[in-house]
Coordinates of C-alpha atoms in Angstrom, one line a residue:
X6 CA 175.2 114.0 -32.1
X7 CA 177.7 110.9 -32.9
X8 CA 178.2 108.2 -30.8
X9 CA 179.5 105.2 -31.4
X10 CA 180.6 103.9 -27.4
X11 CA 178.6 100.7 -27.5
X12 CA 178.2 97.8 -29.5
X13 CA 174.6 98.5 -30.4
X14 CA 175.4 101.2 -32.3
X15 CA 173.6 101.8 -35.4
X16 CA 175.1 101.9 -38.4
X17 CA 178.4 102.7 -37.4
X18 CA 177.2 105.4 -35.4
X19 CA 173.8 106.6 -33.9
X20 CA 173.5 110.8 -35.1
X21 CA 169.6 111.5 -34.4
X22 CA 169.3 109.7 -31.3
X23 CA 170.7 106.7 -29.4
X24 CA 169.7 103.3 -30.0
X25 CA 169.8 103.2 -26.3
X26 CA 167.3 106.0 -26.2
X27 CA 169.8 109.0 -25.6
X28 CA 168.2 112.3 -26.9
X29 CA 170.1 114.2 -29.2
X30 CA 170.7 116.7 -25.9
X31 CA 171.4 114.3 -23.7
X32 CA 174.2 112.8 -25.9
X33 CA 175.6 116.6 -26.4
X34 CA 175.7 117.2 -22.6
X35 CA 177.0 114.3 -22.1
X36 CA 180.1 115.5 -24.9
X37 CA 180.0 118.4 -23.1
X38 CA 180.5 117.2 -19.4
X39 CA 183.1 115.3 -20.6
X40 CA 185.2 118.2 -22.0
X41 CA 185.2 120.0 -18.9
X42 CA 185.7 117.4 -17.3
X43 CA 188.8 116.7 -18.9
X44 CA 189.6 120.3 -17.6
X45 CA 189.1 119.8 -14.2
X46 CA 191.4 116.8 -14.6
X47 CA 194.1 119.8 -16.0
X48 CA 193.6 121.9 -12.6
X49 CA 193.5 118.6 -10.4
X50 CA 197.1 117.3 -11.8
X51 CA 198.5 121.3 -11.8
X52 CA 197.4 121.4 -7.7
X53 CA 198.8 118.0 -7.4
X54 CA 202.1 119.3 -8.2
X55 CA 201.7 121.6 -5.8
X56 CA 200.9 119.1 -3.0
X57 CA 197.1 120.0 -3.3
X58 CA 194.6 117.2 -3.6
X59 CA 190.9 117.7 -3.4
X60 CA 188.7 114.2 -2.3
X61 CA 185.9 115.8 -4.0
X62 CA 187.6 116.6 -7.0
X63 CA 188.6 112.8 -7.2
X64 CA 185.1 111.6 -6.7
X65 CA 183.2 114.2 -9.2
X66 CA 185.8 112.9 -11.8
X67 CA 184.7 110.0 -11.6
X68 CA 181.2 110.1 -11.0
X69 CA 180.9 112.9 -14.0
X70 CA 183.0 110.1 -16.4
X71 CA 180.6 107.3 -15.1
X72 CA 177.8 109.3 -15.9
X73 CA 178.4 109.5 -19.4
X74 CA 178.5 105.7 -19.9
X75 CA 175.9 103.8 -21.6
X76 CA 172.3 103.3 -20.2
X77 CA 173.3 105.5 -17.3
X78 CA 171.6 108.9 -16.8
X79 CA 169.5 110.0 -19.5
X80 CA 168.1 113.3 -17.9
X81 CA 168.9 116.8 -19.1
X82 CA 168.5 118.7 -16.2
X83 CA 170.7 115.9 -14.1
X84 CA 173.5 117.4 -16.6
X85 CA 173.1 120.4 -16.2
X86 CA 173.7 120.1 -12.6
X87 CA 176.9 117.9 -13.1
X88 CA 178.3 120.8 -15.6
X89 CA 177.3 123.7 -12.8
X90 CA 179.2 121.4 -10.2
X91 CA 182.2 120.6 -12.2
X92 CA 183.2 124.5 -13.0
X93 CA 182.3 125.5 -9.5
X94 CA 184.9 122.8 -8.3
X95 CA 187.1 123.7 -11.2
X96 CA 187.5 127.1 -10.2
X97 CA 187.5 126.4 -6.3
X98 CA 191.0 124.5 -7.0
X99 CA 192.3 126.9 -9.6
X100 CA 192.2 129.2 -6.7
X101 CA 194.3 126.9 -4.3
X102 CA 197.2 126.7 -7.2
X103 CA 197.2 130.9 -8.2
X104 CA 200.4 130.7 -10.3
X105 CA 198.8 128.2 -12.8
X106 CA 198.0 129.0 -15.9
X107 CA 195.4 127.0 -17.9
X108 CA 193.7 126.8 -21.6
X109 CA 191.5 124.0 -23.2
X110 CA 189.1 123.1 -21.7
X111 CA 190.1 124.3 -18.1
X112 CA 188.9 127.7 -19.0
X113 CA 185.7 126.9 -20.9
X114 CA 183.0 129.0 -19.2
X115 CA 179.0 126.9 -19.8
X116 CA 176.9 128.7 -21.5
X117 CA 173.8 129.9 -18.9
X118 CA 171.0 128.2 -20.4
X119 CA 169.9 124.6 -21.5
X120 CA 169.5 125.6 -24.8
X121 CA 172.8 127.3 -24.5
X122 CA 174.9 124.6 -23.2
X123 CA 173.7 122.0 -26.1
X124 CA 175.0 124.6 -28.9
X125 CA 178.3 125.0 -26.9
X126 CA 178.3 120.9 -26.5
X127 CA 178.4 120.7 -30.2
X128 CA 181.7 121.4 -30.3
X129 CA 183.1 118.5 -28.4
X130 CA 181.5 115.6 -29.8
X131 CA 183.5 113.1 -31.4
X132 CA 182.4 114.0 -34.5
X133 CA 184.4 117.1 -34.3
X134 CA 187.8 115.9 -32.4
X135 CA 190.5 117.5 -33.7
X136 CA 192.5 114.5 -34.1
X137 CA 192.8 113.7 -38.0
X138 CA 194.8 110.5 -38.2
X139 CA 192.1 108.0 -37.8
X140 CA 194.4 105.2 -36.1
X141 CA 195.4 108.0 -33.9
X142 CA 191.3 108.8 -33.4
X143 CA 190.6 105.4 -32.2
X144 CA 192.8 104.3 -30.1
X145 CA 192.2 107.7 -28.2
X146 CA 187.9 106.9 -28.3
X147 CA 189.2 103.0 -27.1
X148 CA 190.9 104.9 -23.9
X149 CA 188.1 107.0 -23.3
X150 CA 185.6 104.2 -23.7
X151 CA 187.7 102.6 -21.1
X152 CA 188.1 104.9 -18.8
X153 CA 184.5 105.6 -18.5
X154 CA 184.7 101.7 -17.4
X155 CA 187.2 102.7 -14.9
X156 CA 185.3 105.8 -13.8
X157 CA 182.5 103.1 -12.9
X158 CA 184.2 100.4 -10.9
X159 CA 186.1 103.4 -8.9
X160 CA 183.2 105.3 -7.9
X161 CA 181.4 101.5 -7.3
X162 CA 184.2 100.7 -4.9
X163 CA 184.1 104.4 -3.2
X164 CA 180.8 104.1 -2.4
X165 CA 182.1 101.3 0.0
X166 CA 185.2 103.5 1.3
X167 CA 187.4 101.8 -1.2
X168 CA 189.8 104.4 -2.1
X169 CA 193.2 105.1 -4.1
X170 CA 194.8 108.4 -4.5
X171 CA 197.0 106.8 -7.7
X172 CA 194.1 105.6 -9.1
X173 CA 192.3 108.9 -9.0
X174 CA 195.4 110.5 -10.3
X175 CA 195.6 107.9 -13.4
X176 CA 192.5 108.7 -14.5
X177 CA 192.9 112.6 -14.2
X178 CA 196.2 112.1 -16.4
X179 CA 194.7 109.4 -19.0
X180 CA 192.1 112.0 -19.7
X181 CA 194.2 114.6 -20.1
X182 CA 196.3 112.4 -21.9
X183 CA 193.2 112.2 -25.0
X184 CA 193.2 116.1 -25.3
X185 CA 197.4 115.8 -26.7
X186 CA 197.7 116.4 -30.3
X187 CA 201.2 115.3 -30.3
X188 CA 201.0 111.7 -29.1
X189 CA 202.7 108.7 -31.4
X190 CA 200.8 105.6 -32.2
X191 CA 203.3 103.8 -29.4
X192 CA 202.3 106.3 -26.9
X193 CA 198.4 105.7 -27.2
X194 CA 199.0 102.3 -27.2
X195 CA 200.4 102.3 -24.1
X196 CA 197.7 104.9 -22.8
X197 CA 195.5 102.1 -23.5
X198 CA 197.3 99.8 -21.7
X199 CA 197.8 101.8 -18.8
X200 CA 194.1 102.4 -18.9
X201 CA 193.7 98.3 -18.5
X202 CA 196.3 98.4 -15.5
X203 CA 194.6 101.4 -13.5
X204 CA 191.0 99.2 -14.4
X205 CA 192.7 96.5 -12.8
X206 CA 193.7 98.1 -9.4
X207 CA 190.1 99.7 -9.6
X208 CA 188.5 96.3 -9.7
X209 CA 190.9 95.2 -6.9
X210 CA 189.6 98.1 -5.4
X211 CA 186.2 97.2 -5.5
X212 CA 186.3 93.6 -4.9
X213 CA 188.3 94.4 -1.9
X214 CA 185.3 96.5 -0.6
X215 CA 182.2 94.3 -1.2
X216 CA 183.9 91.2 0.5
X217 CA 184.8 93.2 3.2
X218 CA 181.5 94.9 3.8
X219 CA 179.4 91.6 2.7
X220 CA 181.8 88.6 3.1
X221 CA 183.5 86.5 0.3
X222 CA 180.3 85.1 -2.2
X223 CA 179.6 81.2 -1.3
X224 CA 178.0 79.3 -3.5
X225 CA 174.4 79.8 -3.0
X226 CA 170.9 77.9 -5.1
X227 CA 169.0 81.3 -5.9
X228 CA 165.2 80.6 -6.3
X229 CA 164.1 82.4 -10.0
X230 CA 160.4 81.4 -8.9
X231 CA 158.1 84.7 -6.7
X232 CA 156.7 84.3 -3.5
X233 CA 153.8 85.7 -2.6
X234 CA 153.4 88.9 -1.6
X235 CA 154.6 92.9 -2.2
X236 CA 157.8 92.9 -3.6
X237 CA 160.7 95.3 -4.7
X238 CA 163.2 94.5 -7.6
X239 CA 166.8 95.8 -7.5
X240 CA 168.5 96.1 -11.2
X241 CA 172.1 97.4 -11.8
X242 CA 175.5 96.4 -9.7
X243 CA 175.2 98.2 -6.1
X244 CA 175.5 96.0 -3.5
X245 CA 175.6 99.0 -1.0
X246 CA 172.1 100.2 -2.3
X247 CA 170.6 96.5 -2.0
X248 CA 171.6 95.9 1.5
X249 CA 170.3 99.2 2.6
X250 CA 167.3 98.7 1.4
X251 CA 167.3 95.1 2.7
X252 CA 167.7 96.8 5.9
X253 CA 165.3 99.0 5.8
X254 CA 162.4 96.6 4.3
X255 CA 163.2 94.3 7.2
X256 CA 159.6 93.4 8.9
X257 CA 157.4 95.0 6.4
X258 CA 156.3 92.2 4.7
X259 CA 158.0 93.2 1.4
X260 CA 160.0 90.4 -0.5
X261 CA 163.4 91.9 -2.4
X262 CA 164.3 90.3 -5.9
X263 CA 167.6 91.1 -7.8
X264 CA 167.9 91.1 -11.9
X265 CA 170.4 91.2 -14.1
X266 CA 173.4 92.0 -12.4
X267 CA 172.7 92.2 -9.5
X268 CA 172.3 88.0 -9.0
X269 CA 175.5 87.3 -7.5
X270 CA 174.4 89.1 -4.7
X271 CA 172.4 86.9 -3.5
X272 CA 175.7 84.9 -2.5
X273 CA 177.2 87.0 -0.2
X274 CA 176.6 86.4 3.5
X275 CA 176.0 89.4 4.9
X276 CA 173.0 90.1 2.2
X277 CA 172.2 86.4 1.8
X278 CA 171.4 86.6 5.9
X279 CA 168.0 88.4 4.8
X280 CA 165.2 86.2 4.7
X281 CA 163.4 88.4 2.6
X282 CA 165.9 88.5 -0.2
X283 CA 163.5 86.3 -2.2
X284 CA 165.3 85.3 -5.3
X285 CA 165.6 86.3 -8.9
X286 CA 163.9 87.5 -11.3
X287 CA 164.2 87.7 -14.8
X288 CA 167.3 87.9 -17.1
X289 CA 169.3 90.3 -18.5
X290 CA 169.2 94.5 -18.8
X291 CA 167.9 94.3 -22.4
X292 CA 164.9 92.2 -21.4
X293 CA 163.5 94.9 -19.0
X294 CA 160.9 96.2 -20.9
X295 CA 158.9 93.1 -20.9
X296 CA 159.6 91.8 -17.4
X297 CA 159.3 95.3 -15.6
X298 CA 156.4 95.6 -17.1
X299 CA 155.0 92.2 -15.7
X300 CA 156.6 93.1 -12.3
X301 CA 154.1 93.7 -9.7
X302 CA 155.6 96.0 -7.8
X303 CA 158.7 98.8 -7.3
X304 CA 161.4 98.7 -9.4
X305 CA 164.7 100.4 -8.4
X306 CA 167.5 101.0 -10.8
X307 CA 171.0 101.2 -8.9
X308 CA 174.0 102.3 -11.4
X309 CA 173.7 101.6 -15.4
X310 CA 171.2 99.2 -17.7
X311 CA 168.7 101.7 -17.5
X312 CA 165.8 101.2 -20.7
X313 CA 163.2 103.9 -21.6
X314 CA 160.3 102.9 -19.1
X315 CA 157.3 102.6 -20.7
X316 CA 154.1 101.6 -18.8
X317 CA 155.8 101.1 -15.4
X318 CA 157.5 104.9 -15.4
X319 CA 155.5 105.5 -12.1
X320 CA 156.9 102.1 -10.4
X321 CA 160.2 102.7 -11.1
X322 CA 162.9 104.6 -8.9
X323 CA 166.9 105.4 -9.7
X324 CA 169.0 105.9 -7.4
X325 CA 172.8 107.3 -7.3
X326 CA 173.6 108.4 -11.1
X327 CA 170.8 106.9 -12.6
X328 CA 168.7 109.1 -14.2
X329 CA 165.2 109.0 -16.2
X330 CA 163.2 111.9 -17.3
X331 CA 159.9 111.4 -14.8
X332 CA 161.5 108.8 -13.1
X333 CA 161.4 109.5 -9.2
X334 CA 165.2 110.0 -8.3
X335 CA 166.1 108.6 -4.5
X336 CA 169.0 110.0 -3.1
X337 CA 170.7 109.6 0.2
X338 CA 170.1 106.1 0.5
X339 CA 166.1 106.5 2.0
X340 CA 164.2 104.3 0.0
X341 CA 161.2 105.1 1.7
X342 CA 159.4 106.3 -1.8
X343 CA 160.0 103.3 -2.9
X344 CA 158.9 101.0 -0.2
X345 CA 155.3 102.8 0.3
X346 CA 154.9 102.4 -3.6
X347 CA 155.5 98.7 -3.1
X348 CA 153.1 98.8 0.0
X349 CA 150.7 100.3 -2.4
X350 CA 150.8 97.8 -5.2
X351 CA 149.0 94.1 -5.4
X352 CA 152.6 91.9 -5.4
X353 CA 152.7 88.3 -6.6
X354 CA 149.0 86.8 -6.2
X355 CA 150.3 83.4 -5.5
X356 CA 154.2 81.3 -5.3
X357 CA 155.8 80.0 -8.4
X358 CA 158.3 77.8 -9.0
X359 CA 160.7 78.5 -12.1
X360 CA 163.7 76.0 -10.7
X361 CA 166.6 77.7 -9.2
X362 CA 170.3 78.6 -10.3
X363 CA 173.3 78.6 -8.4
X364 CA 175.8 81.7 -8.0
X365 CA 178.8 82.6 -6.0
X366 CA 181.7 81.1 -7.4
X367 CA 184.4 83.6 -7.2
X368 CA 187.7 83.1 -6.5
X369 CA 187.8 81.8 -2.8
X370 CA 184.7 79.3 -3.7
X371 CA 186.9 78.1 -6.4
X372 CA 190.2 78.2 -4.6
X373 CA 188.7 76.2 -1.8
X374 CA 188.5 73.0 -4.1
X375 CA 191.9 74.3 -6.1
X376 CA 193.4 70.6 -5.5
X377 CA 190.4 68.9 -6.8
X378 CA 190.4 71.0 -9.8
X379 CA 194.2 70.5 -10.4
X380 CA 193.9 66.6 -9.9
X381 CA 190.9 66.8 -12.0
X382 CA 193.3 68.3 -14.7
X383 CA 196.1 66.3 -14.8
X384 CA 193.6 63.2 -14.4
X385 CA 192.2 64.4 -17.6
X386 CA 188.6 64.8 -16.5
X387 CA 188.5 68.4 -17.2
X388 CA 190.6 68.7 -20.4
X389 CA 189.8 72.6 -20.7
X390 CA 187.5 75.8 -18.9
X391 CA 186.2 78.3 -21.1
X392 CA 185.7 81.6 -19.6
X393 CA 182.4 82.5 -21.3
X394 CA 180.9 85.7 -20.2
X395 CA 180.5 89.5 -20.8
X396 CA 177.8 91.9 -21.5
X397 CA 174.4 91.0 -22.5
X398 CA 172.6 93.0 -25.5
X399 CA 169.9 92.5 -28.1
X400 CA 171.5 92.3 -31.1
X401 CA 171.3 89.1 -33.2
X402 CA 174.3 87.2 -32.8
X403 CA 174.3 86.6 -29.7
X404 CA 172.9 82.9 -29.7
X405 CA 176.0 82.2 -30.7
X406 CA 176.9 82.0 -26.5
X407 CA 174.4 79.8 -25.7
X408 CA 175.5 77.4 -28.6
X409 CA 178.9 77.7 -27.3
X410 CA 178.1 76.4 -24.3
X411 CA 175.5 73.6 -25.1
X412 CA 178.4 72.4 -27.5
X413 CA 181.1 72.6 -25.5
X414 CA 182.1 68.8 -24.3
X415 CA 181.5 67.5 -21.1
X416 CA 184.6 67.4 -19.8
X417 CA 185.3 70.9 -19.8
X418 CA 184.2 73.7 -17.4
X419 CA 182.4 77.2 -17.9
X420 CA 183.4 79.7 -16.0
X421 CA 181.1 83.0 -16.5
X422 CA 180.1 86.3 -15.3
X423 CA 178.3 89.7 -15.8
X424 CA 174.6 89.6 -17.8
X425 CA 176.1 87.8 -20.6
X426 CA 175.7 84.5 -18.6
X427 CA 171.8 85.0 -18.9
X428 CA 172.0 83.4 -22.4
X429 CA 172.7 80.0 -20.6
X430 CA 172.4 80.5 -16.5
X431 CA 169.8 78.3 -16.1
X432 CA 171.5 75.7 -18.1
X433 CA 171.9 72.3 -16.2
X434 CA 175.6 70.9 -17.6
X435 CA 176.0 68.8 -15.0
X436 CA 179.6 68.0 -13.2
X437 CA 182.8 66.6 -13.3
X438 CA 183.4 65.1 -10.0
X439 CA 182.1 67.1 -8.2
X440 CA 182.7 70.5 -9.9
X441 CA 179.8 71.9 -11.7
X442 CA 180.2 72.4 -15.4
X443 CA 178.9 76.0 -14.8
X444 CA 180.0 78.1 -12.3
X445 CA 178.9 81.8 -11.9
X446 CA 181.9 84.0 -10.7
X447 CA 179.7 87.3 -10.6
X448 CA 179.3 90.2 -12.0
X449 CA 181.5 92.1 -14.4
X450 CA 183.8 93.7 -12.3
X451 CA 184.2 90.1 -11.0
X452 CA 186.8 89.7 -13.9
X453 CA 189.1 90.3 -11.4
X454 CA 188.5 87.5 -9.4
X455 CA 188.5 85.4 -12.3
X456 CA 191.7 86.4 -13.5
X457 CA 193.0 85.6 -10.0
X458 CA 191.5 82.0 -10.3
X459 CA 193.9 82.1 -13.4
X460 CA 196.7 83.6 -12.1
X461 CA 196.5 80.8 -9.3
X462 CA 195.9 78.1 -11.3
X463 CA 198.9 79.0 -13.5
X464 CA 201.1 79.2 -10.6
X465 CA 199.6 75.3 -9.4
X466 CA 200.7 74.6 -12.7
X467 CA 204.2 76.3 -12.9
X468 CA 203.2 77.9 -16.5
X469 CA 201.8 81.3 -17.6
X470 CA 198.2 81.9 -18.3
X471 CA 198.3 81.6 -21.8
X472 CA 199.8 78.4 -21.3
X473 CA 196.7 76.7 -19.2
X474 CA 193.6 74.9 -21.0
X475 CA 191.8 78.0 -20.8
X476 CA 190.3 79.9 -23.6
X477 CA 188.0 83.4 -23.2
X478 CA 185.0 83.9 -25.4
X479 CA 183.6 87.3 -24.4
X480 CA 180.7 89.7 -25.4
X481 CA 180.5 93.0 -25.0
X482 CA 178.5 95.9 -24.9
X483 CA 179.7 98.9 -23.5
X484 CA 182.4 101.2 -21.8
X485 CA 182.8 98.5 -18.9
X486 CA 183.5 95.5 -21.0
X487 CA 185.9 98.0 -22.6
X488 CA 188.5 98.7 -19.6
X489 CA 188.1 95.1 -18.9
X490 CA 189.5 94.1 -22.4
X491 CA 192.5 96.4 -21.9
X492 CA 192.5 94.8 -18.5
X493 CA 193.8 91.5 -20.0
X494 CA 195.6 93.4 -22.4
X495 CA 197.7 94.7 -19.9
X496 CA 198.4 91.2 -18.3
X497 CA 199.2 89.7 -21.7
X498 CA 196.5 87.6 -22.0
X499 CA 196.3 86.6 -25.7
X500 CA 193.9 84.3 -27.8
X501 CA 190.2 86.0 -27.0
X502 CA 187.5 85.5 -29.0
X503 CA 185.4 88.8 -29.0
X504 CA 181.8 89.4 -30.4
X505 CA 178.9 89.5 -31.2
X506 CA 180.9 92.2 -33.5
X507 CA 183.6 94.4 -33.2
X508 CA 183.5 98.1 -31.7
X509 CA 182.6 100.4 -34.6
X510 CA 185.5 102.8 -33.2
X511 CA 187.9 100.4 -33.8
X512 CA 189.8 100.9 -37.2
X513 CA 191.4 98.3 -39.1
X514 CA 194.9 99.0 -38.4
X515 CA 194.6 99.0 -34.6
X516 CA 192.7 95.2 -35.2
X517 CA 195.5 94.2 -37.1
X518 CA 197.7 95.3 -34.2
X519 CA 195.5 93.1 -31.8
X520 CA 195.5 90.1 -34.0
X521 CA 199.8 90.7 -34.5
X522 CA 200.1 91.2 -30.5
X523 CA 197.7 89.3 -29.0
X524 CA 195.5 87.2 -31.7
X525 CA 192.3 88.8 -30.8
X526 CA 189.9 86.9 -33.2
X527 CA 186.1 87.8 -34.0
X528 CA 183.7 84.7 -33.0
X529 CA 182.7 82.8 -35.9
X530 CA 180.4 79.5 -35.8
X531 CA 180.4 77.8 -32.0
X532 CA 181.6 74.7 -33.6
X533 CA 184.3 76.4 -36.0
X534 CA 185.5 78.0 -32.9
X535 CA 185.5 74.6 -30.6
X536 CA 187.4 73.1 -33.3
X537 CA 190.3 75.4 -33.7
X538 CA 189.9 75.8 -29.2
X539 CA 190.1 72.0 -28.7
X540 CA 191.3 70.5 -31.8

């Protein structure tokens, strides 16, 4: 194996086994789903042509992409399954388009075994792509990194009924688009852009879904203390998964606790509206380990962050394409398993109190108090907002966030979202008339509703965004963080500070390209970088 999607990634590139725990296999399947899928995408646009469109087609694209991202699915037989499914559908639409012809990886026929399939896998790792121009190499990995970010937020906003026919066929095309062996350094380029554009419909997509389905987030003081009693904890993004099994906890005397992720969704209404959504607990994904294990009761996992379980493996359930080796899988939406082995467990002996944090500042919180922000501004009482935020991840380094935000003065305003925010969530930075200092916009696909914030505030302010007192300091981790980059790529946004370090995939001719076009930097020191922000 060679992988090198994530900014853990060990020396360049992990080639025994993950650092995220990915087997050797798993990371090979994994290649190898993505290949073929790559040649369903071939039929899919070929039947297009031909006025054929398959709904399942579109979702498996996605859902096979998504499963290949980070900290996802890490079980073998899950894999197989997908690869079965994806030739079965490949064929099925090669027959509804008969005067097609196809090569590549349309034709590829799996191998019949496990064993099998990981030999034929070795073929399409990264390690072997044909491509031999390395700037070339890397700007195609950057738009497949991203589009596995896309493939997540599309199949997130599906789930909900949030659908787009031009979405699905952008992503068929961009990853056909990485099989070319004639494409110019201009043309991947603006692959990759068009990757960030498609990202941003998909998280337009999505947002559009879970306000409609849950209401627009309010802001909301979230209880990080436990009350007593049996109790479930939700991990990953879904919002769908976390009100159905609010729903069906109702009256059982179970409380429900979100982590990591899924904290802003305690500020919806319609999930909010649950008594028995209890609070938070813990921090971020990389912290699991230690707080699963101290969790008294289930644990279910709902989309990606995923670690190798290790004395709670028989408390903890996944759920959609989450997948652990042992781990009891819960499809269909009946969380029943996991309700009787939270019936069966002790729960919290006693209440705690660990303070509280407040969430649910997206875009229509914000908006709602545009004119006191904007008089704020041209008052001088907030001189500037720093938009700190991104993925979480245990690398050192990443201090360097918190710092950041201690530092910053006190007349400027964080804005932040997704896990990277547990460095300093629990910080108390006061306000500036009114405003907090600190104000949670969600979770990572909830870069979309803070670039609307900017895109409004820019148009309060007759300027463009790079013109407002707004700088973004971003982590990252993995393939989501990746489309979201590309994301503000594709609106221009310039000046981001990127870190804890730079993706091992870039090379140093396409970062010299960032820092010409859009002066990317790499963090530095908190106070090196306040200084060159503020002045």
């Amino acid at each position: 194996m060679f992988c090198y999607q994530c900014e853990q990634t060990a020396k360049g590139g992990c080639t025994k086994a993950g650092v995220c725990g990915k087997a050797d296999s798993t990371a090979t399947l994994q290649d190898l789903l993505l290949h073929l899928t790559k040649g369903l995408s071939q039929v899919a646009i070929a039947a297009r042509k031909e006025g054929v469109t398959d709904a399942r087609v579109n979702r498996f694209v996605a859902e096979a992409v998504f499963s290949t991202l980070t900290n996802v699915n890490f079980d073998d037989a899950r894999f197989v399954t997908l690869i079965k499914e994806c030739v079965a559908l490949r064929e099925a639409l090669k027959a509804r388009v008969p005067g097609a012809a196809f090569d590549g990886p349309a034709v590829i026929q799996p191998a019949a075994d496990l064993d099998g399939l990981v030999a034929q896998g070795r073929q399409y790792g990264v390690e072997n792509d044909p491509e031999t121009d390395p700037d070339l190499r890397s700007l195609k990995h950057t738009l497949t990194y991203g589009l596995k970010g896309v493939a997540a937020y599309v199949d997130h906003a599906a789930i909900l009924g949030q659908e787009d026919e031009k979405v699905h066929a952008s992503l068929q095309e961009l990853l056909v688009a990485t099989l070319s062996t004639d494409l110019t350094l201009a043309q991947c380029v603006e692959a990759a852009l068009e990757c960030g554009r498609v990202n941003i419909r998909a998280m337009e997509l999505l947002d559009a879904a879970n306000t409609t389905t849950y209401g627009h987030p309010e802001p909301t003081e979230v209880r990080l203390g436990a009350t007593r009693g049996k109790a479930i904890l939700v991990s990953g993004h879904d919002l769908k998964d976390l009100a159905t099994l609010l729903r069906q906890t109702e009256g059982k005397g179970i409380n429900v606790y979100t982590h990591g992720e899924m904290l802003p969704c305690t500020a919806y209404p319609e999930l909010k509206k649950y008594k028995h959504l209890a609070g938070h607990y813990g921090t971020a994904w990389q912290n699991q380990k230690k707080e699963f294990a101290e969790f008294p009761g289930a644990i279910l996992m709902t989309t990606n962050c995923i670690q190798k379980p290790t004395t709670y493996l028989e408390n903890i359930f996944t759920t959609g394409l989450v997948g652990w080796p042992g781990a009891v899988h819960v499809p269909n939406g009946d969380f029943t398993p996991v309700i009787e082995k939270a019936l069966s467990m002790d729960g919290f002996p006693a209440d705690t109190d660990k303070g509280t944090v407040m969430t649910g500042f997206a875009r229509n919180a914000v908006m709602s108090v545009a004119d006191t922000v904007i008089g704020a501004v041209k008052s001088g009482d907030i001189r500037h907002f720093f938009l700190v935020g991104g993925c979480d991840g245990a690398k050192p380094g990443r201090n360097y966030y918190t710092e950041f935000v201690e530092k910053a003065p006190k007349d400027t305003v964080i804005l932040t979202l997704a896990c990277g925010k547990f460095r300093f969530f629990d910080k108390k930075l006061g306000d500036i008339g009114g405003i907090p200092r600190l104000l949670d916009v969600g979770q990572c696909n909830d870069a979309y509703s803070a670039v609307q914030i900017a895109l409004a505030l820019a148009k309060a302010f007759d300027c463009g965004v790079n013109d407002l007192p707004l700088s973004l300091v971003l982590s990252w981790y993995e393939q989501k963080a990746v489309a979201i980059l590309l994301s503000l790529l594709a609106l221009g946004i310039r000046d981001i500070r990127l870190g804890p370090s730079l993706p091992a995939f870039i090379t140093p001719n396409v970062l010299s390209y960032l820092v010409e076009n859009y002066n990317i930097a790499p963090i530095s020191t908190p106070d090196e970088d306040l200084k060159a922000i503020l002045g």
